[in-house]
Coordinates of C-alpha atoms in Angstrom, one line a residue:
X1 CA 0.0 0.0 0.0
X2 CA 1.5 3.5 -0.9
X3 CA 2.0 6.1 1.7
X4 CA 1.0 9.7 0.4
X5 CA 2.5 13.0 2.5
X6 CA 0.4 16.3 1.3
X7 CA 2.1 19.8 1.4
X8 CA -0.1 22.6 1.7
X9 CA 0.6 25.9 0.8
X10 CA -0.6 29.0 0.7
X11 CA -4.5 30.0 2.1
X12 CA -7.1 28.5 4.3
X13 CA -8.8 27.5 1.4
X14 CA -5.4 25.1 0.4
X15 CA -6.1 23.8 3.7
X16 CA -9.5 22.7 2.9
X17 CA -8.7 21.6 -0.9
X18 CA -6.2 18.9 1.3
X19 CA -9.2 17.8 3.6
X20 CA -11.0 16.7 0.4
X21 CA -7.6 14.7 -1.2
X22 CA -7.1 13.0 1.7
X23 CA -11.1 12.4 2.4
X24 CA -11.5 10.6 -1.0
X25 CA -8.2 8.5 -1.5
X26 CA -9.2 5.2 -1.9
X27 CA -7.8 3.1 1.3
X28 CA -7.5 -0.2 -0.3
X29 CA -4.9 1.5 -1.9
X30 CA -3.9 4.7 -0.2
X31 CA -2.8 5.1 3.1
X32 CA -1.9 9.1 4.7
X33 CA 1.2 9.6 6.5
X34 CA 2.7 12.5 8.7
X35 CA 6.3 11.8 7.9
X36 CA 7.5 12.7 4.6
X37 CA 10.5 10.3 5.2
X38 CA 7.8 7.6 4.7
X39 CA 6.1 8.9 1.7
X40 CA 6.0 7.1 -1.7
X41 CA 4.2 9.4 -2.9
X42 CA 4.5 13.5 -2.2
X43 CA 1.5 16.1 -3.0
X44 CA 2.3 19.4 -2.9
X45 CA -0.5 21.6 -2.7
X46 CA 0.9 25.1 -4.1
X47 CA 0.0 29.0 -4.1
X48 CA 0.2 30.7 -7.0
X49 CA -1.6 34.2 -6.0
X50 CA 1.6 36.9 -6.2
X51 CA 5.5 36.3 -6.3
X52 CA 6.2 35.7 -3.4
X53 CA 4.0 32.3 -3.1
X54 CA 4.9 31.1 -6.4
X55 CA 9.2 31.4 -5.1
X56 CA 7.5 29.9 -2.2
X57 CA 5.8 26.9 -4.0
X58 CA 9.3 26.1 -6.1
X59 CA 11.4 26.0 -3.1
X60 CA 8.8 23.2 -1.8
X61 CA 8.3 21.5 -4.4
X62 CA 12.4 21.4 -5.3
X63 CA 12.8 20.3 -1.9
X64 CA 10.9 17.7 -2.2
X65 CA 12.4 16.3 -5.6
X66 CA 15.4 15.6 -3.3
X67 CA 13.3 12.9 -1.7
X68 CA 13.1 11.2 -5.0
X69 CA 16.1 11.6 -6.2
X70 CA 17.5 10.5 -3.1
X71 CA 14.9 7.1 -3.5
X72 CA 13.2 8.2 -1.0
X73 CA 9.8 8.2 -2.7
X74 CA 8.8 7.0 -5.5
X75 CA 6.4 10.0 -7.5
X76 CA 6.2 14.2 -6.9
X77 CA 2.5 15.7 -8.1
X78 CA 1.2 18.8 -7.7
X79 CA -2.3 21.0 -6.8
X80 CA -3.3 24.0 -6.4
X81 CA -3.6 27.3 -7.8
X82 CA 0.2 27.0 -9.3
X83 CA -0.4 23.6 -10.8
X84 CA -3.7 25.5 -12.4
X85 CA -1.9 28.6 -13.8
X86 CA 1.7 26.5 -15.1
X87 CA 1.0 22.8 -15.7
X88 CA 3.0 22.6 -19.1
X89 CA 5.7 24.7 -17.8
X90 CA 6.2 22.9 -14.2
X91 CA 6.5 19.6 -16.0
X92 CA 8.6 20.7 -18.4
X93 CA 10.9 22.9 -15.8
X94 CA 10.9 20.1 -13.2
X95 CA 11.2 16.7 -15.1
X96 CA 11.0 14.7 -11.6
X97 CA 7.1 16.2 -11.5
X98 CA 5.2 13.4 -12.7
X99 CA 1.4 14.8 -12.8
X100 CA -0.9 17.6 -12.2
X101 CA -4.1 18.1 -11.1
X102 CA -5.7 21.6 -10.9
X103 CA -8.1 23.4 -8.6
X104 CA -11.0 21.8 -10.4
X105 CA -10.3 18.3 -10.3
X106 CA -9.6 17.3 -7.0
X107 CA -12.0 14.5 -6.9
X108 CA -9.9 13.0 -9.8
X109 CA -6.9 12.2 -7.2
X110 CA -7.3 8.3 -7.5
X111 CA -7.3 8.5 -11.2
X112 CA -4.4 10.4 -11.0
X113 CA -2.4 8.6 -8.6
X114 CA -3.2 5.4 -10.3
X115 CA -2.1 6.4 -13.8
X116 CA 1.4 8.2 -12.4
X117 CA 2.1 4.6 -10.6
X118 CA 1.7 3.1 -13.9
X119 CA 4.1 5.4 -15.7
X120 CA 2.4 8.2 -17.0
X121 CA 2.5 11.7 -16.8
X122 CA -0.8 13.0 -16.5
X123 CA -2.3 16.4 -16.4
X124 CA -5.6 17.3 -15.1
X125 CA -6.7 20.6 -15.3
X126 CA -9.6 21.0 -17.3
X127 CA -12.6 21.1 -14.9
X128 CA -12.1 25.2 -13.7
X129 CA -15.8 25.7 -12.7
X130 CA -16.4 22.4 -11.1
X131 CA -19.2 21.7 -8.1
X132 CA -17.7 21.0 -5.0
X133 CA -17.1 17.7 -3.7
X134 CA -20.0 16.9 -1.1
X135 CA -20.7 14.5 1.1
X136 CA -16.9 14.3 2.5
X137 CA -16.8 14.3 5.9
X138 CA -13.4 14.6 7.6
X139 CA -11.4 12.7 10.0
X140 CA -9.0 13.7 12.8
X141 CA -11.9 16.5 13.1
X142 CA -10.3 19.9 15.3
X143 CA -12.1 22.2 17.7
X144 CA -11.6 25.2 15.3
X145 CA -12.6 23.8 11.3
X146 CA -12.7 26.0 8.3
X147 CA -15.7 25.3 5.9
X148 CA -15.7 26.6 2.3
X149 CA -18.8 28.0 1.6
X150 CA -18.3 28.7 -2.2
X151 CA -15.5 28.4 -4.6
X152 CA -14.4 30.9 -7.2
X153 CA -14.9 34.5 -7.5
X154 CA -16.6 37.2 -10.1
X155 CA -14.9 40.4 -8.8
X156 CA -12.5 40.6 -11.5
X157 CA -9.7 43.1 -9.6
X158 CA -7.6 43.7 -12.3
X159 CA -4.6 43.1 -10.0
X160 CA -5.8 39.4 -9.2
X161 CA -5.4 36.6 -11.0
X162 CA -7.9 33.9 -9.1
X163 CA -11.0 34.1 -11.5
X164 CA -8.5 32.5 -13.8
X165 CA -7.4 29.7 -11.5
X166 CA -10.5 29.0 -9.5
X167 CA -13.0 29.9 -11.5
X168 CA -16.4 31.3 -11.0
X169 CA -18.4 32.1 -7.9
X170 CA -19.9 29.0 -7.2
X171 CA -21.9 28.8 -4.0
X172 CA -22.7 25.0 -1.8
X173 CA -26.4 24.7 -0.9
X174 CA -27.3 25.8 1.8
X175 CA -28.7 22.2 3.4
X176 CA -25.0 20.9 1.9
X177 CA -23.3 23.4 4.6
X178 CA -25.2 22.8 7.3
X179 CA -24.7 19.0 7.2
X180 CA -21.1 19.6 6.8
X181 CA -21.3 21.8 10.1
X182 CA -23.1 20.0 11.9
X183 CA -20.9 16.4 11.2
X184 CA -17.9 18.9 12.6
X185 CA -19.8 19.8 15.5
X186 CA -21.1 16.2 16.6
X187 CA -17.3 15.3 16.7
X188 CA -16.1 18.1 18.9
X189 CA -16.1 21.0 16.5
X190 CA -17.1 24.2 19.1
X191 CA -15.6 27.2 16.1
X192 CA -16.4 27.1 12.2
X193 CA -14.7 29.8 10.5
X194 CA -16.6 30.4 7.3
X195 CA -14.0 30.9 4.2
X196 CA -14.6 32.2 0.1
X197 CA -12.7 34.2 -2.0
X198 CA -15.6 36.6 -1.5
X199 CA -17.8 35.7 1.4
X200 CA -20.3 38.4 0.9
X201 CA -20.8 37.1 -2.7
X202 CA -22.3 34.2 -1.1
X203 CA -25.5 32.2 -2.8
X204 CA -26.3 34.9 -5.4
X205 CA -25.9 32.3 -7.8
X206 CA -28.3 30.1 -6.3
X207 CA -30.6 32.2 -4.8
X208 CA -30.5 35.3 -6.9
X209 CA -29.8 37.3 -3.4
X210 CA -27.0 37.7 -1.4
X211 CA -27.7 34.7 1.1
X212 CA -25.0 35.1 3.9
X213 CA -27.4 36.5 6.6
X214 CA -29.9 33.0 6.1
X215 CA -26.9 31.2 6.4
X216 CA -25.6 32.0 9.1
X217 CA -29.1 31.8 10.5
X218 CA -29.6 28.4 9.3
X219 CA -26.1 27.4 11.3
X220 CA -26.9 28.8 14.8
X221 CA -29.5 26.6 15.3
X222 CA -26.9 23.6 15.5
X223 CA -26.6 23.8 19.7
X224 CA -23.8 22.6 20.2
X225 CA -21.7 25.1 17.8
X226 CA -20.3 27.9 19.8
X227 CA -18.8 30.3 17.6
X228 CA -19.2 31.3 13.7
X229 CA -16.4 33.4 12.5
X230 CA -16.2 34.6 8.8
X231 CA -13.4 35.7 6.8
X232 CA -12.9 37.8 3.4
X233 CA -16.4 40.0 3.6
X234 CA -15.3 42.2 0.4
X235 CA -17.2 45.7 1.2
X236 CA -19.1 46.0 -1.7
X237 CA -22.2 44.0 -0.5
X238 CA -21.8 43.9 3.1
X239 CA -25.4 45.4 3.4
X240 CA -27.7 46.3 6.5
X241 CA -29.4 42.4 6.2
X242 CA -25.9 40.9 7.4
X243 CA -24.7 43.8 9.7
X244 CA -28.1 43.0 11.5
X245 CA -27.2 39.6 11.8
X246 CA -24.0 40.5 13.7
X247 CA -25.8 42.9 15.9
X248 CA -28.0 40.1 17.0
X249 CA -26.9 36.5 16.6
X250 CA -25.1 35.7 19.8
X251 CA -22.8 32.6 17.8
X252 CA -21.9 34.7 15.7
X253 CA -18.6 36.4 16.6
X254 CA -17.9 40.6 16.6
X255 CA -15.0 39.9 13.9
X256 CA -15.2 40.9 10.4
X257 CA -12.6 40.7 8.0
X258 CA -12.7 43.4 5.0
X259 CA -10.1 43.2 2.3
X260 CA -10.7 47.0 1.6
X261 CA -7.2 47.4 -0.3
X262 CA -7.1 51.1 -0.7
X263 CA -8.9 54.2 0.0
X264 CA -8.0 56.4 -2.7
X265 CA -10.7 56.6 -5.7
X266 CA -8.1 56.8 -7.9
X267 CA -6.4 53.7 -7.0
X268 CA -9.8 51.6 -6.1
X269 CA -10.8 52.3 -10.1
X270 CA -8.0 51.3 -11.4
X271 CA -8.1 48.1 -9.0
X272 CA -11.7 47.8 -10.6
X273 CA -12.7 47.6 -7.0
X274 CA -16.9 47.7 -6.8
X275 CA -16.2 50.3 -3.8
X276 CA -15.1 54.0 -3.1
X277 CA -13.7 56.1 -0.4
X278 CA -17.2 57.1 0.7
X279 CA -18.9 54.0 0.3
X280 CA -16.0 52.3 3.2
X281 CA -16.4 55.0 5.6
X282 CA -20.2 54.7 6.2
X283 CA -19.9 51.1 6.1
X284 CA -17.0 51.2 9.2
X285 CA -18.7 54.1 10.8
X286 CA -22.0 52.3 10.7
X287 CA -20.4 48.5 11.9
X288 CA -18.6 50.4 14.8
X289 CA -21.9 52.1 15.3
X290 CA -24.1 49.3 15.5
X291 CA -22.1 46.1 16.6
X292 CA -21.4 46.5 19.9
X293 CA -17.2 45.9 20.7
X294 CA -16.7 45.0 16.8
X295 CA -12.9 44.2 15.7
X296 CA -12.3 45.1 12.2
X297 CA -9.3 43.8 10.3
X298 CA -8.4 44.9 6.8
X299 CA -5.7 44.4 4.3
X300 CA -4.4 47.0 1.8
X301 CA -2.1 47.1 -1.3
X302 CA 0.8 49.5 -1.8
X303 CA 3.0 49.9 -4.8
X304 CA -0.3 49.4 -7.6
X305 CA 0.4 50.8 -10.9
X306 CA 0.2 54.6 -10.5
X307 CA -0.1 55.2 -6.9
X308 CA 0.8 58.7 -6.4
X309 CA 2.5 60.0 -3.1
X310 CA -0.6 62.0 -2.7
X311 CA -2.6 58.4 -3.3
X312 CA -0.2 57.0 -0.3
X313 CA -0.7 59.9 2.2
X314 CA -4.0 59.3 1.7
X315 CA -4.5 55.5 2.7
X316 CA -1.7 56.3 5.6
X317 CA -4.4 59.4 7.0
X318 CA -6.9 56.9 6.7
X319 CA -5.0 54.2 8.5
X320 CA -3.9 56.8 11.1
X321 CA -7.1 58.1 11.8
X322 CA -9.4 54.7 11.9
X323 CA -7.3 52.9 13.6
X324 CA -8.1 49.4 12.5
X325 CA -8.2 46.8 15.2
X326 CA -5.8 44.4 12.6
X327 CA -4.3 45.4 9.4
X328 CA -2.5 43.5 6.9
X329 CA -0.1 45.2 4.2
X330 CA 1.1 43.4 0.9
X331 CA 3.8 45.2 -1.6
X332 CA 2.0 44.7 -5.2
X333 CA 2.7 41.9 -7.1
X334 CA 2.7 42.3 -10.5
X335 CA 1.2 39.4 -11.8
X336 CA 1.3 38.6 -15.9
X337 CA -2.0 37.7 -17.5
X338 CA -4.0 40.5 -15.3
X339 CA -4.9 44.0 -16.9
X340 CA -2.9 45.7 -13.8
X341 CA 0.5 43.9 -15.2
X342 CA -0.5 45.9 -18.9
X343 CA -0.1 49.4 -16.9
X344 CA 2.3 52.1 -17.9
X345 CA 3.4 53.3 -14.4
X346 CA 4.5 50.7 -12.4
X347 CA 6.1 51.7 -9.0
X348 CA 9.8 50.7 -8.2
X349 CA 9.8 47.7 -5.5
X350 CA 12.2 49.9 -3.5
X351 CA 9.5 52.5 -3.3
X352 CA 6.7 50.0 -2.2
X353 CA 8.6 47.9 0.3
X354 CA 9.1 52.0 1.8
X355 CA 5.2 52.0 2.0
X356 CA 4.6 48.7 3.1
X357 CA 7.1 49.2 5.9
X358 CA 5.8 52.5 6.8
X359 CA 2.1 51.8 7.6
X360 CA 3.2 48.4 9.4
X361 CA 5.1 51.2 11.6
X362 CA 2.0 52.9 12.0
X363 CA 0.1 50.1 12.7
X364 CA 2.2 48.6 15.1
X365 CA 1.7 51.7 17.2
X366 CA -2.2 51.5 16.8
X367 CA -1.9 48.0 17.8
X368 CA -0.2 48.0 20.7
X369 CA -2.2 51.1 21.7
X370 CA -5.6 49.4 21.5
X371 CA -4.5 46.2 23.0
X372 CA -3.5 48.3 26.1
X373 CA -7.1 49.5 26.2
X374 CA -8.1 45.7 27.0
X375 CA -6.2 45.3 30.4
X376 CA -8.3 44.8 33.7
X377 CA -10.6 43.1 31.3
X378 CA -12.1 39.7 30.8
X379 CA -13.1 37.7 27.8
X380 CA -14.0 34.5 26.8
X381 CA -10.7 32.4 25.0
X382 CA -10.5 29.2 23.6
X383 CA -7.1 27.2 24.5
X384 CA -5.3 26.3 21.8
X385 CA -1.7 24.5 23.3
X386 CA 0.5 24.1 26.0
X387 CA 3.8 26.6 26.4
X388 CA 5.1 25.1 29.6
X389 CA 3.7 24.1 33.0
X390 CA 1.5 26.9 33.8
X391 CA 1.4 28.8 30.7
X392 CA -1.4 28.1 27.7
X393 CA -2.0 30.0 24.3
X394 CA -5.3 30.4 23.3
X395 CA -7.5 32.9 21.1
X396 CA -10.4 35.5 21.9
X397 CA -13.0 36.5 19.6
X398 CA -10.9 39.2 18.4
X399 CA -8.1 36.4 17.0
X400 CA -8.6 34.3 13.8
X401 CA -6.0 31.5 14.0
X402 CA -2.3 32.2 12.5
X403 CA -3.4 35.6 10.9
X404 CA -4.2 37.4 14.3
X405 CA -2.3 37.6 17.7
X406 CA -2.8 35.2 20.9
X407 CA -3.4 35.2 24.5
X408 CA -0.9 34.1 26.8
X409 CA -2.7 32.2 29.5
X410 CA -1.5 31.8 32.8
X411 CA -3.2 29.1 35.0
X412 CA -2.5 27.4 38.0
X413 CA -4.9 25.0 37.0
X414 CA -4.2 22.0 34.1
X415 CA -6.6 23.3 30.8
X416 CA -7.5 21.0 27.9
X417 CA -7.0 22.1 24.4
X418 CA -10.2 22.9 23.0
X419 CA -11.4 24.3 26.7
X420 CA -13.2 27.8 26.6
X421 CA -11.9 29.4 29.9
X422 CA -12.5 33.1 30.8
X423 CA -8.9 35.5 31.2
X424 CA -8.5 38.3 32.8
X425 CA -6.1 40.2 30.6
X426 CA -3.1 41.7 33.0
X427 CA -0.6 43.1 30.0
X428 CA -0.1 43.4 26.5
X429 CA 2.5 43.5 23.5
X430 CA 2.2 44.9 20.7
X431 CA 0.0 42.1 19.3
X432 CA -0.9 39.8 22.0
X433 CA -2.5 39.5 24.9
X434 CA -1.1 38.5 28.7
X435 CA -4.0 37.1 31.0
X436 CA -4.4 35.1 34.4
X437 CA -7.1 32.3 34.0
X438 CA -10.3 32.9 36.7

């Protein structure tokens, strides 16, 4: 029986792409292992989304040919996004490669492995707009699990290239997602964290409305499910319907994450973001109006195609004078194939690594200022591992899992993994938390 080791790069969404390999291998044949040394076959799942992940993904993946040159394992193949956008090329580039199989054809992994065993080199890329594979239900299941509500994405940013490697917005049933959820939750699942390319987008397809709100309703009737977190709410149809349901739906956690990548009109347009300036202030003003205690993170681009200094000192005011609870910065990647790689002014990477370094500055300072606020008092955390005898980590509501900070716990009493224990928060840095356990 072969062994297969799986690599995952890259996003959440990689992560859940994995589930589904391992979910469907056929057993008789297939067997998972945690030690690469013991693999005969390797999987690496790769990122393709800016530079950075694609140098990223080739460093894996050539680490990994070592194993088989070394006889170590018998066959290399690849997923993911990368494996979408540069079959031909990887194969060609990378002889020891011996098959792909893209973002739309994961449930074609036993075909694949059984052909590559046989001696062919197979590529697999065809099926771009695919259903998702339902009915999986996952082993090994975790306290915190990330559920995919749709795949794909129709915003078209002209600096993106996913449309092209995932395809279009393709939302799950409703009834699909809720089963799903509540499988998770009858095996010890107490946080979902909802996950899309665009999760406001969600069943517009299906449903010809945007469906989050009845969603989300639909899931907090499951009892035992204790928190609903949702990533990637793209501004442009965040509307009063599901800004309601966070005022009101107890399970459903004061955390909303809003790719708003600039503030500048002139930059948004030429992003062909569905947004403007205007537009993202009411909506923040009204979410830190209504939901009481709200946490807001954000990410922003510097360095796109004709950002002015004027354009920079802008999002930097804006920064400065909302102060976002979490902020993520990326340099722009100039990607080929997108209409934002085809501009005339593109800005020297000297020049945007200044600006990216120069609102994490800022940032920091806002960070460790608002974390300061939170001393004295107490919130609800979920323990997540053990750092020595009498110190835990664990997460608030106001901390998605490897993107956000933690909360160092210290307890004189033994806590489980898993456990939801209340912490008085004592001190802070300039992203995490220091608490005492009551």
């Amino acid at each position: 029986m072969n062994k297969i080791y799986i690599v995952t790069l890259g996003c959440s969404k990689n992560d859940v792409d994995t589930t589904l390999m391992y979910s469907i291998l056929d057993r008789d044949k297939y067997v998972i292992t945690n030690n690469v040394n013991e693999a005969d076959i390797i999987i690496i799942n790769t990122c393709g989304f800016i530079a950075a992940a694609k140098e990223e993904s080739i460093d894996t993946i050539l680490e990994c040919v070592e194993y088989k040159k070394n006889g170590i394992c018998k066959k290399i193949l690849l997923s993911g996004c990368m494996a979408q956008r540069y079959p031909e090329e990887l194969l060609k580039e990378i002889p020891e490669v011996d098959g792909i199989i893209g973002t739309g054809n994961i449930s074609y992994i036993n075909e694949l492995l059984d052909s590559t065993l046989a001696g062919n080199k197979v590529i697999k890329t065809d099926n771009l707009n695919s259903d998702y594979i339902e009915g999986i239900r996952k082993k090994n299941v975790q306290v915190t699990e990330y559920v995919k509500i749709s795949e794909g994405c129709n915003n078209n940013c002209s600096y993106c290239i996913i449309p092209q490697l995932r395809g279009i917005n393709r939302s799950r049933k409703i009834e699909d997602i809720f089963d799903e959820v509540m499988y998770l939750v009858q095996n010890g699942t107490r946080e979902i964290i909802l996950i899309a390319q665009n999760t406001t987008d969600y069943g517009i397809d299906l449903y010809s409305k945007f469906s989050l709100p009845k969603l989300i309703k639909e899931l907090s009737k499951i009892e035992d499910l204790k928190w609903i977190r949702i990533l990637y709410l793209y501004p442009d149809h965040f509307d009063d319907e599901l800004i309601n349901e966070f005022v009101n739906n107890d399970k459903l956690l004061k955390y909303v994450d809003i790719p708003l990548q600039h503030v500048s009109n002139n930059i948004l347009n030429k992003m062909n973001r569905k947004t403007n300036k205007n537009d993202i202030v009411n909506l923040i003003n009204k979410l830190r109006a209504k939901v009481k205690d709200i946490i807001i993170r954000t990410t922003f681009i510097v360095g796109f195609p004709g950002e002015t200094e004027e354009d920079f000192n802008e999002l930097v005011e804006f920064i400065k004078s909302f102060e976002f609870d979490k902020l993520g910065v990326f340099a722009y990647s100039r990607e080929e194939d997108t209409p934002a790689s085809s501009l005339s002014v593109q800005i020297d990477e000297n020049i945007k690594e200044l600006r990216r370094n120069k609102i994490m500055q800022e940032q920091s300072l806002i960070s460790a200022k608002r974390l300061e606020s939170l001393r004295d008092k107490t919130f609800e955390t979920i323990v997540e591992e053990k750092i020595d005898k009498n110190t835990y980590s664990g997460r608030t509501y106001m901390d998605a899992p490897e993107i956000d900070g933690i909360v160092y716990i210290n307890s004189n009493i033994a806590l489980e993994n898993g456990e939801f224990v209340q912490v008085k928060i004592k001190d802070s840095l300039n992203y995490d938390l220091i608490g005492d356990a009551k």
